[in-house]
PDB file of C-alpha atoms and ligand atoms in Angstrom:
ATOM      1  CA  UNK A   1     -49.796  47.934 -37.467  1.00  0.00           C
ATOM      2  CA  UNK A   2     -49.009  43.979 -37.969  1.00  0.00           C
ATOM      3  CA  UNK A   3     -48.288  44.599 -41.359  1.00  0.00           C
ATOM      4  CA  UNK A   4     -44.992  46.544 -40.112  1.00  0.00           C
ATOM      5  CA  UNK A   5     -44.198  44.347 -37.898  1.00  0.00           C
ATOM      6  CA  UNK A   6     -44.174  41.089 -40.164  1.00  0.00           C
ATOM      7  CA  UNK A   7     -42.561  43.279 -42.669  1.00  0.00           C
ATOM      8  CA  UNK A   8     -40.022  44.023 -40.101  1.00  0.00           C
ATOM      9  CA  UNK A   9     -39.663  40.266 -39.089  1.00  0.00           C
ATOM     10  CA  UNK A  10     -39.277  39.365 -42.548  1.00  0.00           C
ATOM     11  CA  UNK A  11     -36.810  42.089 -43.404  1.00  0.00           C
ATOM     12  CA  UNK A  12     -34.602  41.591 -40.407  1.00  0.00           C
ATOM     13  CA  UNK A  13     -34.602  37.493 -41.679  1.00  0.00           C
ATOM     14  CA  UNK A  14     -36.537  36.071 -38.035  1.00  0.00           C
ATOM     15  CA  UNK A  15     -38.703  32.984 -39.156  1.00  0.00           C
ATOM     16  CA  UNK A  16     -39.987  32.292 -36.215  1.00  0.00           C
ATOM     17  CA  UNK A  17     -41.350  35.526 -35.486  1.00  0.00           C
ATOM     18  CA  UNK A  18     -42.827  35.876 -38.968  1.00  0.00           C
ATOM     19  CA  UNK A  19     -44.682  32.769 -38.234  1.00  0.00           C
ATOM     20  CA  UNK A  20     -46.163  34.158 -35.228  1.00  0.00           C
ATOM     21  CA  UNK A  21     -46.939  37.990 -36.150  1.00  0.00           C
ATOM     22  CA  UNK A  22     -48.493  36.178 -39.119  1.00  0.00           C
ATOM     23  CA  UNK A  23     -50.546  33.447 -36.989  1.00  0.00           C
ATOM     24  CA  UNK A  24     -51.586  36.748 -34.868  1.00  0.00           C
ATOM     25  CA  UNK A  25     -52.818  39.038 -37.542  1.00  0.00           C
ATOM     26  CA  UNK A  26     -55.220  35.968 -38.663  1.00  0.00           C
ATOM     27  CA  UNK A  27     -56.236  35.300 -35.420  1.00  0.00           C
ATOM     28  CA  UNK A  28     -56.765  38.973 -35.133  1.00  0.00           C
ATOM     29  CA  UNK A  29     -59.315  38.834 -38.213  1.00  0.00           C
ATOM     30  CA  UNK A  30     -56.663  40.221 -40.705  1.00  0.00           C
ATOM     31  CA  UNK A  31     -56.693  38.483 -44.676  1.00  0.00           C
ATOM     32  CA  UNK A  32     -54.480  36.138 -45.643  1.00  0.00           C
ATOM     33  CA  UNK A  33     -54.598  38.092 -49.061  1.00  0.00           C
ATOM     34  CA  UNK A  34     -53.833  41.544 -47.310  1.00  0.00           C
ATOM     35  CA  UNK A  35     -51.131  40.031 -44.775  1.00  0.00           C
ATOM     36  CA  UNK A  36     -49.643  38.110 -47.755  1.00  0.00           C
ATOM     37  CA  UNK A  37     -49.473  41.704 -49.541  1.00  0.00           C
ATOM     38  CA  UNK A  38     -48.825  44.411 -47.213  1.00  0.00           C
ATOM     39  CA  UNK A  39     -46.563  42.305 -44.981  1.00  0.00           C
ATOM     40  CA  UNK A  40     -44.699  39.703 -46.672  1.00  0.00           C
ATOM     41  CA  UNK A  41     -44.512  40.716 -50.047  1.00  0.00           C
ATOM     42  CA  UNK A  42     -44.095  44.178 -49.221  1.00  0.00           C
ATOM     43  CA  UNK A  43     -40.358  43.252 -47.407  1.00  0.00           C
ATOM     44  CA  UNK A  44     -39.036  41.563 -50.247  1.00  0.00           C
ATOM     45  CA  UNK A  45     -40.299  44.554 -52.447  1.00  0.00           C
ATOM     46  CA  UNK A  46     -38.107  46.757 -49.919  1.00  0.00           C
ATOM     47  CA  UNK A  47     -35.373  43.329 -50.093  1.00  0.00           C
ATOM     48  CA  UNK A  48     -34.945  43.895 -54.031  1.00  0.00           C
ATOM     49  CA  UNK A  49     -34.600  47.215 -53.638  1.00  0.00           C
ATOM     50  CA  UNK A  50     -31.852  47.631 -51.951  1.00  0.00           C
ATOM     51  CA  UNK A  51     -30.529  44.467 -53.332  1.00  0.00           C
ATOM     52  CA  UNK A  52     -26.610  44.553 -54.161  1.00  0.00           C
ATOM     53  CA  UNK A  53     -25.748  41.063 -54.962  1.00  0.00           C
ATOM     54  CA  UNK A  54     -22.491  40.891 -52.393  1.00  0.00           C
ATOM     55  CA  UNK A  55     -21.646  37.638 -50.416  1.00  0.00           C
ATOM     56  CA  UNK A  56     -23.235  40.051 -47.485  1.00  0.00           C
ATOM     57  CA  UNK A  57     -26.385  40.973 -49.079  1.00  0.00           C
ATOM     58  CA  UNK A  58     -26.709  37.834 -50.268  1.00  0.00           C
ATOM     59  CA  UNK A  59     -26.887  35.976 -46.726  1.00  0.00           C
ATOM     60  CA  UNK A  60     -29.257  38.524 -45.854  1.00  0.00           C
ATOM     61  CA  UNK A  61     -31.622  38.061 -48.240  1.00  0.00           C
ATOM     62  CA  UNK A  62     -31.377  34.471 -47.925  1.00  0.00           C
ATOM     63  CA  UNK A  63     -32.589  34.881 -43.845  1.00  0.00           C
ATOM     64  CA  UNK A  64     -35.231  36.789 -45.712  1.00  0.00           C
ATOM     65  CA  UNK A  65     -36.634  34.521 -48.020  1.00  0.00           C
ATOM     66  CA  UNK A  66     -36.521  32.158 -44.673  1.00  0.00           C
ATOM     67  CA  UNK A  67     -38.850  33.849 -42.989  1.00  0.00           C
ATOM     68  CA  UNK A  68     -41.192  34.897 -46.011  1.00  0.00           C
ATOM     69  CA  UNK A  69     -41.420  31.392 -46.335  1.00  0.00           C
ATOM     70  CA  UNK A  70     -41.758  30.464 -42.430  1.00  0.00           C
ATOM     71  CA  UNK A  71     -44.609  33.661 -42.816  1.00  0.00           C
ATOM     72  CA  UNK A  72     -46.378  31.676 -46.108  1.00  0.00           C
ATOM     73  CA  UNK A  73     -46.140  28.296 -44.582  1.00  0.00           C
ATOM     74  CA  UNK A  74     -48.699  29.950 -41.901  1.00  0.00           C
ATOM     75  CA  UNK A  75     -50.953  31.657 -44.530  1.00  0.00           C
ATOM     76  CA  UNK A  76     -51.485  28.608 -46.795  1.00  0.00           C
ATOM     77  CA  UNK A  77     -54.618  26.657 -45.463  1.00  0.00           C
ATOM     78  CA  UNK A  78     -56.511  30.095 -45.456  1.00  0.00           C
ATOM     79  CA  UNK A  79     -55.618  29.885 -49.604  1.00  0.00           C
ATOM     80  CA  UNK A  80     -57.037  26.099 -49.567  1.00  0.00           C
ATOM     81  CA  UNK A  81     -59.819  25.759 -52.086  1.00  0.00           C
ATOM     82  CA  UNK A  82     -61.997  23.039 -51.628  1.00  0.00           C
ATOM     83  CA  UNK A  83     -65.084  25.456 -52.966  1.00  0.00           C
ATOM     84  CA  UNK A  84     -63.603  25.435 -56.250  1.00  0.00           C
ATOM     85  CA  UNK A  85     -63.577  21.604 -56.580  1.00  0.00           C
ATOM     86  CA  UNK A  86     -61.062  19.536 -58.349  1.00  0.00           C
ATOM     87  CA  UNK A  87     -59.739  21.667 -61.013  1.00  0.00           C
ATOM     88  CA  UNK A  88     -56.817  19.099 -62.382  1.00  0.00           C
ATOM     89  CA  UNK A  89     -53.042  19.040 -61.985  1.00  0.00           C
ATOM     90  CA  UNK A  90     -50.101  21.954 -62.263  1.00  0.00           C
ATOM     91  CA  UNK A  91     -46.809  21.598 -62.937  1.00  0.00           C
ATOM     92  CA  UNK A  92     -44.725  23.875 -61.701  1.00  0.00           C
ATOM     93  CA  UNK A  93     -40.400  24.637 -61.152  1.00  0.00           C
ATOM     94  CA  UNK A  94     -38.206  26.990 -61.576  1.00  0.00           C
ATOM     95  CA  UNK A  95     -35.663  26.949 -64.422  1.00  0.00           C
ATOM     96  CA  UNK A  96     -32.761  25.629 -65.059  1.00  0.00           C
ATOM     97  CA  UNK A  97     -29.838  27.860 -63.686  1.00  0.00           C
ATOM     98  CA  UNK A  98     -32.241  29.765 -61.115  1.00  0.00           C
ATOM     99  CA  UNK A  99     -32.642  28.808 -57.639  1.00  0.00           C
ATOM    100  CA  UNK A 100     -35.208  31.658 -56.590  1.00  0.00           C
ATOM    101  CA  UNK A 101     -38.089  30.108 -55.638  1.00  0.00           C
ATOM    102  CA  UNK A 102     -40.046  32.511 -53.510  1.00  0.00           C
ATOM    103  CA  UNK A 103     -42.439  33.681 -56.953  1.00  0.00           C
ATOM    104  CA  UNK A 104     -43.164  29.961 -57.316  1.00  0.00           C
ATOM    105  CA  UNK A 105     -44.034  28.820 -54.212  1.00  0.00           C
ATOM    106  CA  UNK A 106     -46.581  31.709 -53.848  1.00  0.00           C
ATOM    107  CA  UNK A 107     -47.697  30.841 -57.551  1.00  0.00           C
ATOM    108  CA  UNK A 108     -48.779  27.205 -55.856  1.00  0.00           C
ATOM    109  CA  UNK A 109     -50.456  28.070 -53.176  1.00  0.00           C
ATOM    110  CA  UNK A 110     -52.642  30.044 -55.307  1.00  0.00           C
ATOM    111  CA  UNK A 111     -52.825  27.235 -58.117  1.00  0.00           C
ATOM    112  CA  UNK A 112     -53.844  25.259 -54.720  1.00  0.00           C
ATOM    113  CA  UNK A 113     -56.465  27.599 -53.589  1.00  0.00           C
ATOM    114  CA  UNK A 114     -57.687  27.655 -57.082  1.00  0.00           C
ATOM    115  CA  UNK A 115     -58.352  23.949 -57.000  1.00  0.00           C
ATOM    116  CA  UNK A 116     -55.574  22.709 -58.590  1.00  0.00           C
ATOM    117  CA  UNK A 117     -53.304  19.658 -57.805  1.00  0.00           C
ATOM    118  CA  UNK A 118     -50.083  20.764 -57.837  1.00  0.00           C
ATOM    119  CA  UNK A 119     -46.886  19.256 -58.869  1.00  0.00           C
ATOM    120  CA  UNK A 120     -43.557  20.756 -57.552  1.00  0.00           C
ATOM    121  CA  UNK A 121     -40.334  20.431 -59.575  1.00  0.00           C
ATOM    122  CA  UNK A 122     -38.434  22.849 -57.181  1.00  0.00           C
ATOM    123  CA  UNK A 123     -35.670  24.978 -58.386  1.00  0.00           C
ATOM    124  CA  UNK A 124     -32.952  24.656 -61.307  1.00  0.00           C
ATOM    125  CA  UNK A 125     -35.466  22.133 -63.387  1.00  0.00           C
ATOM    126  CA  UNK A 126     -34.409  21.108 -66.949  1.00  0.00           C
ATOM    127  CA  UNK A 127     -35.907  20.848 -70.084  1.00  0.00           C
ATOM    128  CA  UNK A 128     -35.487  16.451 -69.656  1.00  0.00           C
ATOM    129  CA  UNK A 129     -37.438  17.356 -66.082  1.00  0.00           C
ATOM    130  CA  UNK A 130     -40.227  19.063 -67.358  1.00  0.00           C
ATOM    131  CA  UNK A 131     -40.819  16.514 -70.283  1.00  0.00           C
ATOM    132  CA  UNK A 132     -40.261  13.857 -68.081  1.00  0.00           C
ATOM    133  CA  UNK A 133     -42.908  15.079 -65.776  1.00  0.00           C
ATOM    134  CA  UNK A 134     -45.909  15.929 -68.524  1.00  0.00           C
ATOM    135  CA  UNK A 135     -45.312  12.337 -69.407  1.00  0.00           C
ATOM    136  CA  UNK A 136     -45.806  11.079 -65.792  1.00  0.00           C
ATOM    137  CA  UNK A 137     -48.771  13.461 -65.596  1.00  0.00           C
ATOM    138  CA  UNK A 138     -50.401  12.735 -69.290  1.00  0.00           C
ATOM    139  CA  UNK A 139     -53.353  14.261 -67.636  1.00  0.00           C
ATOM    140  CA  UNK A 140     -52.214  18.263 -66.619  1.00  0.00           C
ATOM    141  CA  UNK A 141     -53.760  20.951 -67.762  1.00  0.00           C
ATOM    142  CA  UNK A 142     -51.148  23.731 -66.838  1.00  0.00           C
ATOM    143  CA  UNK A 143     -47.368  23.827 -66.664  1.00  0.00           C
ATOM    144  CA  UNK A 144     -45.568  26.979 -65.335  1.00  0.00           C
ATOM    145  CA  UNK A 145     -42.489  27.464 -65.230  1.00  0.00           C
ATOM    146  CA  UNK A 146     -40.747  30.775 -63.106  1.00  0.00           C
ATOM    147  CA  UNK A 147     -37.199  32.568 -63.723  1.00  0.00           C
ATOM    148  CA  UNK A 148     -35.892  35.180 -62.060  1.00  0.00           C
ATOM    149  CA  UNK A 149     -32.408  36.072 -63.562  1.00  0.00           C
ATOM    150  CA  UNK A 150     -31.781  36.993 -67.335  1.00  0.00           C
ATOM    151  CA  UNK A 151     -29.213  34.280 -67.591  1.00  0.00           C
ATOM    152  CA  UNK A 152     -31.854  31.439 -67.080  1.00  0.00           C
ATOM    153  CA  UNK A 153     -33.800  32.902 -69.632  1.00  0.00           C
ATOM    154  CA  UNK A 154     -32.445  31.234 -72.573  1.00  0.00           C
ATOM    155  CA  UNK A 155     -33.369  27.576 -70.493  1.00  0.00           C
ATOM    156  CA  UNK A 156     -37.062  28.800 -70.254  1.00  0.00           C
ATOM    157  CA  UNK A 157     -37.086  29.191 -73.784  1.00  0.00           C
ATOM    158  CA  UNK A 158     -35.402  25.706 -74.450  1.00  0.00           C
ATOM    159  CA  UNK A 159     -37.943  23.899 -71.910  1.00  0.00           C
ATOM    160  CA  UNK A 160     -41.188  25.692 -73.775  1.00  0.00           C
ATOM    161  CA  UNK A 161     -39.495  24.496 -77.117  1.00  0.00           C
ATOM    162  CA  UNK A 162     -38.949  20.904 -75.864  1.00  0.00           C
ATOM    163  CA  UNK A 163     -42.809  21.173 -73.974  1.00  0.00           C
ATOM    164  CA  UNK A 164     -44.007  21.945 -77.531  1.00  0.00           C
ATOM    165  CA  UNK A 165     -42.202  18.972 -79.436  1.00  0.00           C
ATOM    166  CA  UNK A 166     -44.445  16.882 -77.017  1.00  0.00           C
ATOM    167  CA  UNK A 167     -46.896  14.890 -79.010  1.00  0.00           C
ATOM    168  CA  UNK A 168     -49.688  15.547 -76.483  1.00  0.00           C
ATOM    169  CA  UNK A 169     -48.613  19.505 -76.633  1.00  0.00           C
ATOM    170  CA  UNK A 170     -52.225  20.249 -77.143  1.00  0.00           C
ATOM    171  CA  UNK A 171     -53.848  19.064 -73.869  1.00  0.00           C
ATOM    172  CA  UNK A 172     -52.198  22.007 -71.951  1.00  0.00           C
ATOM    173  CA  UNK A 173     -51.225  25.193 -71.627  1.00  0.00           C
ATOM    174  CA  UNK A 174     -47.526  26.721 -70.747  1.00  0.00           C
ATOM    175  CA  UNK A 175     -47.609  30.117 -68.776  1.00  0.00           C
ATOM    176  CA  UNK A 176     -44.250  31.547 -67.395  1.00  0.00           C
ATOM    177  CA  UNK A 177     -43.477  34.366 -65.540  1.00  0.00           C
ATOM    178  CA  UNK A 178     -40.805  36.226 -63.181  1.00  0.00           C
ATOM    179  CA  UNK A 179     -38.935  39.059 -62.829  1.00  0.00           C
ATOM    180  CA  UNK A 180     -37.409  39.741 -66.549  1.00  0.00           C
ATOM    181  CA  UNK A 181     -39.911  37.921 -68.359  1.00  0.00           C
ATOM    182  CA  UNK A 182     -42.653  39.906 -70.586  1.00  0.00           C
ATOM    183  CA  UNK A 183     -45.839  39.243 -72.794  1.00  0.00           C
ATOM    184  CA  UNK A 184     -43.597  40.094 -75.716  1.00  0.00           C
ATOM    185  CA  UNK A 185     -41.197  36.939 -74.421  1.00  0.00           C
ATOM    186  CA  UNK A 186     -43.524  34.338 -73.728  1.00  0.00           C
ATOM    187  CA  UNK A 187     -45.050  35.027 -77.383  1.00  0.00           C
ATOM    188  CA  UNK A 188     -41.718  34.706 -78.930  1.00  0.00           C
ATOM    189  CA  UNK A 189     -40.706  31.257 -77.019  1.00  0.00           C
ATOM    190  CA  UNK A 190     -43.738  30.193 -78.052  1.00  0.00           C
ATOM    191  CA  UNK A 191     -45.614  29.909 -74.510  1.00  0.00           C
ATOM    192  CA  UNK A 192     -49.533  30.168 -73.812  1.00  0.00           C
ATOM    193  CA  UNK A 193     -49.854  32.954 -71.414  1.00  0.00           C
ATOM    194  CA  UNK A 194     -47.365  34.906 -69.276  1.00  0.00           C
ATOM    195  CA  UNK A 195     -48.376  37.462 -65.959  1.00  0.00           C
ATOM    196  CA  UNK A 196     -46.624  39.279 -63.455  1.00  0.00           C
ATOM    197  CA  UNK A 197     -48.358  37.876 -60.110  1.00  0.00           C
ATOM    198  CA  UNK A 198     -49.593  34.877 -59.001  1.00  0.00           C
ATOM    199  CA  UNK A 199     -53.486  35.560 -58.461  1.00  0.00           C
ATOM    200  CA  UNK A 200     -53.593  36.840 -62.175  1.00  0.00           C
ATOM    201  CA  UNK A 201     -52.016  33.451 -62.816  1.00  0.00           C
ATOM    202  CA  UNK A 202     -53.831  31.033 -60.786  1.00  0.00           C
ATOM    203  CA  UNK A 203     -57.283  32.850 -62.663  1.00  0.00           C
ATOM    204  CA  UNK A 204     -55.790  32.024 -66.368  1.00  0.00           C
ATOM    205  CA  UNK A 205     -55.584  28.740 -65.098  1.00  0.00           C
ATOM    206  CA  UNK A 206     -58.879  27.805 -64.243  1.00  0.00           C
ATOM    207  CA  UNK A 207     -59.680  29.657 -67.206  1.00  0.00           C
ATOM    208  CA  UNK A 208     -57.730  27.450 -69.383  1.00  0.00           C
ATOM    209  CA  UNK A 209     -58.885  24.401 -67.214  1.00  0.00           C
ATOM    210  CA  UNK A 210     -62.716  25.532 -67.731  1.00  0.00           C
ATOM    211  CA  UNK A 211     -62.492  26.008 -71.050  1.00  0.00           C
ATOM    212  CA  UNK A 212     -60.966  22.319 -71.701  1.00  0.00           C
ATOM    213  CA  UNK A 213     -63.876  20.595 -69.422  1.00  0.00           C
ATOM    214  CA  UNK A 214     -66.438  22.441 -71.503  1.00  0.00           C
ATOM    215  CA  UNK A 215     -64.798  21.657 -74.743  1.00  0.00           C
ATOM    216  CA  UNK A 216     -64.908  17.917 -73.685  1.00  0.00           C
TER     217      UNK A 216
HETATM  218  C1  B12 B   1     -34.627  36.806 -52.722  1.00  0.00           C
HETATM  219  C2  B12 B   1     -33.586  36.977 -53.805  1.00  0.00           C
HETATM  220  C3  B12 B   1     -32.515  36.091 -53.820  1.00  0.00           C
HETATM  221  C4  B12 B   1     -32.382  34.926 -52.834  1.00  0.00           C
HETATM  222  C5  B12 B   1     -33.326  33.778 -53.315  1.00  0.00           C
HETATM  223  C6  B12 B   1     -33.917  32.997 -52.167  1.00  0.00           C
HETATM  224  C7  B12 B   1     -35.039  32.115 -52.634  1.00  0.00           C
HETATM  225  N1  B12 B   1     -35.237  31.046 -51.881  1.00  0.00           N
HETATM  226  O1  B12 B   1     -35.734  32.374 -53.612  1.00  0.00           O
HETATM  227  C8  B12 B   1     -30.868  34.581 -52.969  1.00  0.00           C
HETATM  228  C9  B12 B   1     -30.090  35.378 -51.941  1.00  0.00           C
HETATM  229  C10 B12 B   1     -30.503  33.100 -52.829  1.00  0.00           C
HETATM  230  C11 B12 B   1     -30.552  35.153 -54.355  1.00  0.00           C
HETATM  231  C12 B12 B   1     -29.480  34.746 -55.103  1.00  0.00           C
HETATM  232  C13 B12 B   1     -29.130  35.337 -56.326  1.00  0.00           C
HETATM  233  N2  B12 B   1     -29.707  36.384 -56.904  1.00  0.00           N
HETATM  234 CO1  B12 B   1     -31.431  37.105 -56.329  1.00  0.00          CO
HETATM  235  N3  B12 B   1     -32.861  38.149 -55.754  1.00  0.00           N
HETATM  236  C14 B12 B   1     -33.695  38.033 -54.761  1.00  0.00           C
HETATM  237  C15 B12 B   1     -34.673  39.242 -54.754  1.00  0.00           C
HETATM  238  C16 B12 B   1     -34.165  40.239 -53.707  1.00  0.00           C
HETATM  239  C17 B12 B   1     -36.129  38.945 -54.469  1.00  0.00           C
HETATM  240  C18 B12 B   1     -36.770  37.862 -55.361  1.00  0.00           C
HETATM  241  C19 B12 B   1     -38.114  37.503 -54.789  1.00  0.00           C
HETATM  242  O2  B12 B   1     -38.224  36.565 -54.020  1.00  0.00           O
HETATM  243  N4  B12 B   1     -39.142  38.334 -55.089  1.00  0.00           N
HETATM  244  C20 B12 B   1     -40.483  38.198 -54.499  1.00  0.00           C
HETATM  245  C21 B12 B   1     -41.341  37.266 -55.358  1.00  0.00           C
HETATM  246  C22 B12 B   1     -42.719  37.144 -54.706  1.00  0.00           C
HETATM  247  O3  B12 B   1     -41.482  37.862 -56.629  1.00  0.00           O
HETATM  248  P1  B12 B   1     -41.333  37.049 -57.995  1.00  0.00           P
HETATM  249  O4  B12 B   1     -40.379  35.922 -57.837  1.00  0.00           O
HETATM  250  O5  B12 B   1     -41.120  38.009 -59.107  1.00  0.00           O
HETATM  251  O6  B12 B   1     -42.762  36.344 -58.183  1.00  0.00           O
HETATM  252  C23 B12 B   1     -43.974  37.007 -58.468  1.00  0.00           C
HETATM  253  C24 B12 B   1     -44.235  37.210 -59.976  1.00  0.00           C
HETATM  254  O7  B12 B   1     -43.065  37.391 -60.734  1.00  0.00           O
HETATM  255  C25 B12 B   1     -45.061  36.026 -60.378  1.00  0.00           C
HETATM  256  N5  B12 B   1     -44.373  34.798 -60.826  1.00  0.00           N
HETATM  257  C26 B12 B   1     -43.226  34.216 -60.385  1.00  0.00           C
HETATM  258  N6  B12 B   1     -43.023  33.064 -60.987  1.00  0.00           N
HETATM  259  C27 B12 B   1     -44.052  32.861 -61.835  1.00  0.00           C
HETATM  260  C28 B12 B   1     -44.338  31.809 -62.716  1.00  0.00           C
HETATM  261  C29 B12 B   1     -45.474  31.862 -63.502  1.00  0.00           C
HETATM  262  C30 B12 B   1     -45.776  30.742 -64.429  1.00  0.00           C
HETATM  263  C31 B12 B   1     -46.322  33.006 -63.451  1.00  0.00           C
HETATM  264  C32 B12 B   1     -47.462  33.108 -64.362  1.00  0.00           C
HETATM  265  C33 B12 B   1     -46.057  34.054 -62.556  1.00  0.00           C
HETATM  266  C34 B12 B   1     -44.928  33.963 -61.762  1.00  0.00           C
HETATM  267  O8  B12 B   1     -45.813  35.723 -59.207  1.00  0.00           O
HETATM  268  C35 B12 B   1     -45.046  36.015 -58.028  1.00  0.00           C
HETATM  269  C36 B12 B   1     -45.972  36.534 -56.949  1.00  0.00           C
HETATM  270  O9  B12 B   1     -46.909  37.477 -57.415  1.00  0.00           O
HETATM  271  C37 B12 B   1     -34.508  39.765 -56.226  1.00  0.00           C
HETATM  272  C38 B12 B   1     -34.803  41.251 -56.440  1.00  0.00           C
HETATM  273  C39 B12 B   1     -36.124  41.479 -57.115  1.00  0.00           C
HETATM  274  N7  B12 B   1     -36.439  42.729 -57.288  1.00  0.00           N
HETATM  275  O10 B12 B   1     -36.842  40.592 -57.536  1.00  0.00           O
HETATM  276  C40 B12 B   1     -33.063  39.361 -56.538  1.00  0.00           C
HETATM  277  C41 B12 B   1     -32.656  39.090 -58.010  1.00  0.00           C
HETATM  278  C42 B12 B   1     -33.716  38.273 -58.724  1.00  0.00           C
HETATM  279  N8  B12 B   1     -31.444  38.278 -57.831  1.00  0.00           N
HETATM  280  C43 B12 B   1     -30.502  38.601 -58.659  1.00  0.00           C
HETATM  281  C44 B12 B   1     -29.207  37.996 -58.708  1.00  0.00           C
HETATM  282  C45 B12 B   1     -28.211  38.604 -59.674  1.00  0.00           C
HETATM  283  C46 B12 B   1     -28.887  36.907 -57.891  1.00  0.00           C
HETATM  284  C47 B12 B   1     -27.545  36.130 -57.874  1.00  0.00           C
HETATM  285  C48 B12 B   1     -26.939  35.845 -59.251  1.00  0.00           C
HETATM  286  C49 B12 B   1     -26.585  36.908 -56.957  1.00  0.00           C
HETATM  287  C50 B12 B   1     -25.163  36.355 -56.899  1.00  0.00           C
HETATM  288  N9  B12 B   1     -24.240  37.213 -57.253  1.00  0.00           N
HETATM  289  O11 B12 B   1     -24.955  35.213 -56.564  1.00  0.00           O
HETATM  290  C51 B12 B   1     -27.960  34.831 -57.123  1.00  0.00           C
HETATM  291  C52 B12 B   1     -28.438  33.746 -58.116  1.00  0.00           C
HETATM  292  C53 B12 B   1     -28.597  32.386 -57.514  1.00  0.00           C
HETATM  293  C54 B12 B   1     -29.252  31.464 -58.520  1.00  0.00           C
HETATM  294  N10 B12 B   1     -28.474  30.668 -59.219  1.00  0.00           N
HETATM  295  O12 B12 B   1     -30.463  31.500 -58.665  1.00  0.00           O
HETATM  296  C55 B12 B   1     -30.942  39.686 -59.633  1.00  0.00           C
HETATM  297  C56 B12 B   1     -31.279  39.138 -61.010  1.00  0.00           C
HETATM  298  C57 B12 B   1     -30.821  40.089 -62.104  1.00  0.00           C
HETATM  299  C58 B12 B   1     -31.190  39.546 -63.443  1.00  0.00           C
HETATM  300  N11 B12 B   1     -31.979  40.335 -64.149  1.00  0.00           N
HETATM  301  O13 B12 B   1     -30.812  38.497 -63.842  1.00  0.00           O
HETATM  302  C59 B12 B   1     -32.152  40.336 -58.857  1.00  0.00           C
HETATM  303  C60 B12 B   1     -33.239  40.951 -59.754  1.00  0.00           C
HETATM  304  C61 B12 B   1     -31.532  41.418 -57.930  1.00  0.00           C
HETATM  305  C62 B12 B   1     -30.909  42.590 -58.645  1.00  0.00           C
HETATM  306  N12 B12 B   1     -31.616  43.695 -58.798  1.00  0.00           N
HETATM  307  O14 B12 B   1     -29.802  42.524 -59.101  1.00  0.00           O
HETATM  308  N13 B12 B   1     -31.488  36.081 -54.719  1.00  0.00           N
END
């Protein structure tokens, strides 16, 4: 099956074969969505797993995330929207503290696919960042913001209270999402929307954008 064998690639931390198994199973009439799914995404399910957070482990997993990313790089133009027209501009980073940034870059290529324009902080982004940001972008209509580890949640809840002390809070929306964070979290903080993958997220999105174009 190709999906076993990228999962294998991306497992055993090989970007170049990722690349190719991936390039094959498209050429072979596979979907991005199902390759992106049962191959990549699969192997860092099995990753966290068995995930034990030693200088080891940690090296491994790294080579992993290499090759998921070497393996994404190949599915991206097949998420490339186009049909959905121009759909406005995303903001998205990781924050502050977290340097996992596998979650986000999946969450833009769907935002991309979805239409969207988006803007990539990167990992460990402040509160200043964010703020700084909006107010080069006046215009967004979405800024999300991903954390993976418990100990960067406290910053995610400091960068949705600073994003809300904007004065043009009101002309977009705040989703977050990762790992540890829940619906009950992102209500608390004071956030729009929160989900747990990236299609789900990408679809509140042009929701949100939608709803803004018809208001106007
Ligand atoms: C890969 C990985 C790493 C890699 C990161 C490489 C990289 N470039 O990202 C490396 C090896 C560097 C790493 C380091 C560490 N890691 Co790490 N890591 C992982 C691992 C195995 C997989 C994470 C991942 O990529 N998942 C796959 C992606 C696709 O999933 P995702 O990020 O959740 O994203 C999906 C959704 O959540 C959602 N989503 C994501 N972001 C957003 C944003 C928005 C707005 C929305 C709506 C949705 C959304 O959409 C995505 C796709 O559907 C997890 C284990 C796990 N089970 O998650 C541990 C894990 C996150 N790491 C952990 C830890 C402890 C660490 C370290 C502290 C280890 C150490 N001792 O140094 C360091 C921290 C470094 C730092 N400062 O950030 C812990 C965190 C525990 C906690 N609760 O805080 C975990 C859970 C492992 C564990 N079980 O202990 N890690």
């Amino acid at each position: 099956m190709p999906y076993d064998e990228i999962k294998m690639a991306v497992i055993e931390g090989k970007p170049r074969l990722a690349a190719k198994l991936v390039q094959k199973a498209l050429e072979q009439g596979e979907s991005a969505s199902a390759v992106l799914d049962r191959g990549l995404l699969s192997a860092m399910r099995r990753m966290g797993m068995n995930f034990q957070s030693d200088d080891q482990d940690i090296a491994r997993v790294l080579a992993c995330a290499r090759a998921m990313k070497a393996g994404l790089e190949q599915l991206e133009p097949f998420f490339e929207g186009g049909r959905f027209g121009n759909r406005g501009k995303a903001i998205l980073g990781t924050a502050g503290g977290d340097l996992h940034d596998v979650g986000k870059n999946i969450v833009a290529i769907m935002f991309r696919g979805c239409g969207f324009e988006v803007i990539d902080l990167g990992v460990d982004v402040s509160a200043r960042q964010f703020v700084q940001a909006v107010k080069a972008h006046p215009d967004v209509q979405v800024v999300c913001i991903s954390c993976l580890l418990t100990t960067s949640l406290p910053e995610m809840k400091h960068i949705v209270q600073a994003l809300n002390e904007m004065e043009i809070r009101s002309r977009f929306h705040v989703m977050i999402g990762g790992g540890p964070v829940t619906e009950e979290f992102a209500g608390q903080i004071g956030a729009d929307a929160y989900t747990d993958n990236a299609v789900e997220a990408a679809e509140i999105a042009a929701a949100f954008a939608e709803k803004k174009q018809s208001a106007s």
